[in-house]
Amino acid sequence: MTDTTSSPPSAPGTGLPLGMRVPTIGELKGTILRGEVGLAIAVMAILVILVLPMPSLLLDFMLALSIIFSVLILMTALFIQTPLEFTSFPTVLLIATMLRLALNLASTRLILSHGHEGTTAAGHVIAAFGNFVMGGNFVIGIIVFAILVIINFVVITKGSGRIAEVAARFTLDAMPGKQMAIDADLSAGLIKEDEARKRRKDLEAESSFFGAMDGASKFVRGDAIAGLLITFINVIGGIIIGVMQMGITLSEAGHSYTILTVGDGLVSQIPALIVSTAAGLLVSKAGVSGAADKALSGQLTGYPTALGMSSAVMGLLAVLPGLPFLPFASIGIGAGLLAYLAGREKVRQTVKREMDKAAAAAPPATPAEEPVQTALKMDDLKVELGYGLLPLINDSSKGEKLSDQIKALRRQIASELGYIMPPVRLLDNVQLGANEYVIKIKEVDAGRGTIFPGQFMVMDPMGGKVSIPGTQTTEPTFGLPATWVEGRLREEAAIRGYTVVDPATVLSTHLSETLKSNVAEILSYADVKKLMTEVPADQAKLIDEIVPGQITVSGIQRVLQLLLAERISVRDLGTILEGIAEGLSISRSTQTIAEHVRARLARQICAAHMAPGGYLPLINLSPAWEQAFIESIVGEGEDKRLAMAPSKLQEFVGAVRDRFEDAAKKGELPVMMTSPMVRPYVRSIIERFRAHTTVMSQAEVHPKVRLKTVGSI
């Protein structure tokens, strides 16, 4: 029977399964050159050196690699701008220390096993360092080596370790304060969320770096101690091996093994000294920004007087008897020249700063003629002032500045209506009277008045006449009788129970009411787009569902305008959007949708008109008038309009005035209550003679609100 079992596919030309294929040279090269694989191989090679013997030629190559690696670390520490640019330094320090110790062990193995063969037993690098430094005298070599170890161990390593320890401690202690500063800047709007996130990341990196540097400094200290012990072992052990095992004389053993040991020690201690210096530079650079050369040159040459005094001291030492003239004189001349150049540069910088300051303070050059297109630009809100009112902007001694009150007004409008008030342009107008002002909306007059800086407007809360001498006037916002009195009479007016208002507040109140009355007109398409982009993510999904498939942005703008026209806040935009989505299933008419949204905002609308007693005062529209309004509605759909006889309208207006006046005498501020069908039409009539009267439908009354009927029409 034939076996039909299939075998795994083979790699072409090999006969091996694909999963067991031998990798090619290119694949091996690519794998090794990958960063993480290359580093792992390098670390494993260092560990191998600790165990396996190394030929002298390879040792020479590795010692040269150790020296250039240390120099690279030092140069990098010199040229970086901030310590955080070299956050990998602790890891690099550990690898460099392991490399030196592994090479120390490899050289020790060669010295002890082949030292009797001569000074080149451990390679030419060690022999060259030993012969060059010792100069034929091993005592000199030992002394030089000991001095290098002392410099590295006692001075540089100890100092940099202490700096790293203190820097780590203070960095960790200051971390909570820096974190709170970032949060404060973010809350104040000084930085964006991305900038705050970057600062937090930098703060975390800084604390981690200095904490790691505190521990990494121990590597260098341990390396110096290990170098001392290895040197001692090499000398003693080498002499013992050479004399007792290899049969050479004590003098030959001392000469050969001392040269090798001192050379080995120098080859290891010089890179260690370089790396220790780099560590010291890095941790001492915590408070310095920029490269080390620029920072040092800028700070040392920033005081020419100090350089000049140093030059004078060098000149004095040069002329003292017994001291060599040339070294001190040349250094003194160099320092004097440097002081002269630094002083001239400082004067140049000072002159440049003064010129820049003068240029900034100088009046701007005559601007070029503006293009004609600029005349087409319109300001949404503009306040024109007579020349006598300019102190309200520039002089804060006459009360709170008008600009400050406008800033507070913008915050108030945003809180009350959910709408960001556009910037208000303040400018003077010589065509106005000295104390007159005009409020313009889209370049059209929307209100005007007269105020007197340095005086105060006094009003009787009961609407009576003010008995304090002054200029009789009418309050510009609500048309109430008022009197302008001198500042010295302010306290007397307050004692008598009158309402006292400063000029800036009068103007800002007028501006506030004017804005609230016309906010629907000011709300633009761009404003609505901005509001829609700032909603939470879950509400943004609702917008995507209805815009533009069921309603356009312009349609939402119209609904918001209808709400704002009756001073209903659009701050709860989420509920409004939900109401629009529900209303779209009933009708595509913006008026109908707006009425549905009003029903969703019942709690908000009722809360805005609650009486101090916790109830909602209202005046009901009688069934007769309800029927009269229903019968007067003509048209279909969007074309519905009110067509009531003028005599009937006049009768309705008179009845409304009478009922609301009666309610006012009782101390009540009621709302008009109608059916949902006729509410828009009743409102369109009432707003013409009682603009601030609220007209509600029964659908807008929240179930938990207590009602109090104070009248009926």
Short mmCIF file of N, CA and C in Angstrom, two decimals, residues 169-228:
data_model
loop_
_atom_site.label_atom_id
_atom_site.label_comp_id
_atom_site.label_asym_id
_atom_site.label_seq_id
_atom_site.Cartn_x
_atom_site.Cartn_y
_atom_site.Cartn_z
N ARG A 169 17.96 64.45 46.32
CA ARG A 169 17.13 64.75 47.49
C ARG A 169 16.26 65.98 47.24
N PHE A 170 16.89 67.08 46.76
CA PHE A 170 16.14 68.30 46.53
C PHE A 170 15.15 68.17 45.38
N THR A 171 15.51 67.39 44.35
CA THR A 171 14.58 67.17 43.24
C THR A 171 13.33 66.45 43.70
N LEU A 172 13.49 65.42 44.51
CA LEU A 172 12.34 64.68 45.02
C LEU A 172 11.52 65.53 45.98
N ASP A 173 12.18 66.37 46.81
CA ASP A 173 11.45 67.23 47.74
C ASP A 173 10.64 68.30 47.00
N ALA A 174 11.19 68.80 45.89
CA ALA A 174 10.51 69.87 45.15
C ALA A 174 9.46 69.35 44.18
N MET A 175 9.36 68.05 44.00
CA MET A 175 8.44 67.48 43.01
C MET A 175 6.98 67.84 43.28
N PRO A 176 6.46 67.72 44.53
CA PRO A 176 5.05 68.11 44.76
C PRO A 176 4.77 69.56 44.43
N GLY A 177 5.68 70.48 44.80
CA GLY A 177 5.47 71.89 44.49
C GLY A 177 5.47 72.16 43.00
N LYS A 178 6.38 71.53 42.26
CA LYS A 178 6.40 71.70 40.81
C LYS A 178 5.14 71.13 40.17
N GLN A 179 4.64 70.01 40.69
CA GLN A 179 3.41 69.42 40.16
C GLN A 179 2.22 70.35 40.39
N MET A 180 2.15 70.94 41.59
CA MET A 180 1.06 71.88 41.86
C MET A 180 1.17 73.14 41.00
N ALA A 181 2.40 73.58 40.72
CA ALA A 181 2.58 74.74 39.85
C ALA A 181 2.07 74.45 38.44
N ILE A 182 2.34 73.24 37.94
CA ILE A 182 1.84 72.85 36.62
C ILE A 182 0.31 72.83 36.62
N ASP A 183 -0.29 72.26 37.66
CA ASP A 183 -1.76 72.21 37.74
C ASP A 183 -2.35 73.60 37.84
N ALA A 184 -1.68 74.50 38.58
CA ALA A 184 -2.17 75.88 38.71
C ALA A 184 -2.11 76.61 37.37
N ASP A 185 -1.01 76.45 36.62
CA ASP A 185 -0.92 77.08 35.30
C ASP A 185 -1.97 76.53 34.35
N LEU A 186 -2.24 75.23 34.45
CA LEU A 186 -3.26 74.63 33.59
C LEU A 186 -4.65 75.15 33.95
N SER A 187 -4.95 75.25 35.24
CA SER A 187 -6.25 75.75 35.68
C SER A 187 -6.45 77.21 35.30
N ALA A 188 -5.37 77.99 35.35
CA ALA A 188 -5.47 79.41 35.01
C ALA A 188 -5.52 79.66 33.51
N GLY A 189 -5.34 78.63 32.72
CA GLY A 189 -5.37 78.78 31.28
C GLY A 189 -4.08 79.29 30.67
N LEU A 190 -2.98 79.33 31.46
CA LEU A 190 -1.71 79.81 30.94
C LEU A 190 -1.05 78.81 30.00
N ILE A 191 -1.33 77.52 30.19
CA ILE A 191 -0.76 76.48 29.33
C ILE A 191 -1.87 75.56 28.87
N LYS A 192 -1.63 74.86 27.79
CA LYS A 192 -2.58 73.88 27.28
C LYS A 192 -2.35 72.52 27.95
N GLU A 193 -3.28 71.60 27.67
CA GLU A 193 -3.19 70.27 28.25
C GLU A 193 -1.95 69.54 27.75
N ASP A 194 -1.61 69.73 26.45
CA ASP A 194 -0.42 69.09 25.89
C ASP A 194 0.85 69.59 26.58
N GLU A 195 0.94 70.91 26.80
CA GLU A 195 2.10 71.47 27.48
C GLU A 195 2.20 70.96 28.91
N ALA A 196 1.04 70.87 29.61
CA ALA A 196 1.04 70.35 30.97
C ALA A 196 1.50 68.90 30.99
N ARG A 197 1.01 68.11 30.02
CA ARG A 197 1.43 66.71 29.95
C ARG A 197 2.93 66.60 29.70
N LYS A 198 3.49 67.47 28.85
CA LYS A 198 4.93 67.46 28.58
C LYS A 198 5.72 67.85 29.81
N ARG A 199 5.24 68.86 30.54
CA ARG A 199 5.94 69.28 31.76
C ARG A 199 5.93 68.19 32.81
N ARG A 200 4.80 67.49 32.95
CA ARG A 200 4.74 66.39 33.91
C ARG A 200 5.72 65.28 33.51
N LYS A 201 5.80 65.00 32.24
CA LYS A 201 6.73 63.97 31.77
C LYS A 201 8.17 64.38 32.04
N ASP A 202 8.52 65.65 31.77
CA ASP A 202 9.87 66.14 32.05
C ASP A 202 10.18 66.10 33.54
N LEU A 203 9.18 66.43 34.37
CA LEU A 203 9.38 66.39 35.81
C LEU A 203 9.64 64.97 36.29
N GLU A 204 8.89 64.02 35.76
CA GLU A 204 9.10 62.62 36.11
C GLU A 204 10.47 62.14 35.65
N ALA A 205 10.87 62.54 34.42
CA ALA A 205 12.19 62.15 33.92
C ALA A 205 13.31 62.76 34.75
N GLU A 206 13.12 64.00 35.19
CA GLU A 206 14.14 64.67 36.01
C GLU A 206 14.32 63.95 37.34
N SER A 207 13.22 63.63 38.02
CA SER A 207 13.32 62.94 39.31
C SER A 207 13.95 61.56 39.15
N SER A 208 13.56 60.84 38.09
CA SER A 208 14.13 59.51 37.85
C SER A 208 15.62 59.60 37.53
N PHE A 209 16.02 60.63 36.75
CA PHE A 209 17.42 60.77 36.36
C PHE A 209 18.31 61.04 37.57
N PHE A 210 17.94 62.05 38.38
CA PHE A 210 18.78 62.38 39.52
C PHE A 210 18.77 61.27 40.58
N GLY A 211 17.65 60.56 40.71
CA GLY A 211 17.63 59.41 41.59
C GLY A 211 18.58 58.32 41.12
N ALA A 212 18.58 58.08 39.79
CA ALA A 212 19.49 57.08 39.23
C ALA A 212 20.95 57.53 39.34
N MET A 213 21.21 58.84 39.17
CA MET A 213 22.58 59.34 39.27
C MET A 213 23.12 59.21 40.68
N ASP A 214 22.25 59.31 41.67
CA ASP A 214 22.68 59.11 43.06
C ASP A 214 23.24 57.71 43.26
N GLY A 215 22.60 56.73 42.63
CA GLY A 215 23.09 55.37 42.73
C GLY A 215 24.25 55.08 41.79
N ALA A 216 24.22 55.72 40.59
CA ALA A 216 25.27 55.46 39.60
C ALA A 216 26.63 55.96 40.06
N SER A 217 26.66 57.00 40.89
CA SER A 217 27.94 57.51 41.37
C SER A 217 28.69 56.45 42.19
N LYS A 218 27.94 55.50 42.77
CA LYS A 218 28.59 54.42 43.52
C LYS A 218 29.38 53.49 42.60
N PHE A 219 28.96 53.40 41.31
CA PHE A 219 29.72 52.58 40.36
C PHE A 219 31.15 53.09 40.23
N VAL A 220 31.29 54.40 40.07
CA VAL A 220 32.60 55.00 39.88
C VAL A 220 33.46 54.82 41.14
N ARG A 221 32.84 55.01 42.30
CA ARG A 221 33.56 54.85 43.55
C ARG A 221 34.05 53.40 43.71
N GLY A 222 33.17 52.45 43.42
CA GLY A 222 33.56 51.05 43.51
C GLY A 222 34.62 50.68 42.49
N ASP A 223 34.55 51.29 41.30
CA ASP A 223 35.57 51.04 40.28
C ASP A 223 36.95 51.47 40.76
N ALA A 224 37.06 52.61 41.43
CA ALA A 224 38.35 53.09 41.94
C ALA A 224 38.90 52.15 43.00
N ILE A 225 38.03 51.70 43.90
CA ILE A 225 38.47 50.76 44.93
C ILE A 225 38.94 49.46 44.29
N ALA A 226 38.19 48.96 43.30
CA ALA A 226 38.59 47.73 42.62
C ALA A 226 39.93 47.89 41.92
N GLY A 227 40.18 49.07 41.33
CA GLY A 227 41.47 49.31 40.68
C GLY A 227 42.63 49.22 41.64
N LEU A 228 42.46 49.76 42.84
CA LEU A 228 43.52 49.66 43.86
C LEU A 228 43.80 48.21 44.23
#
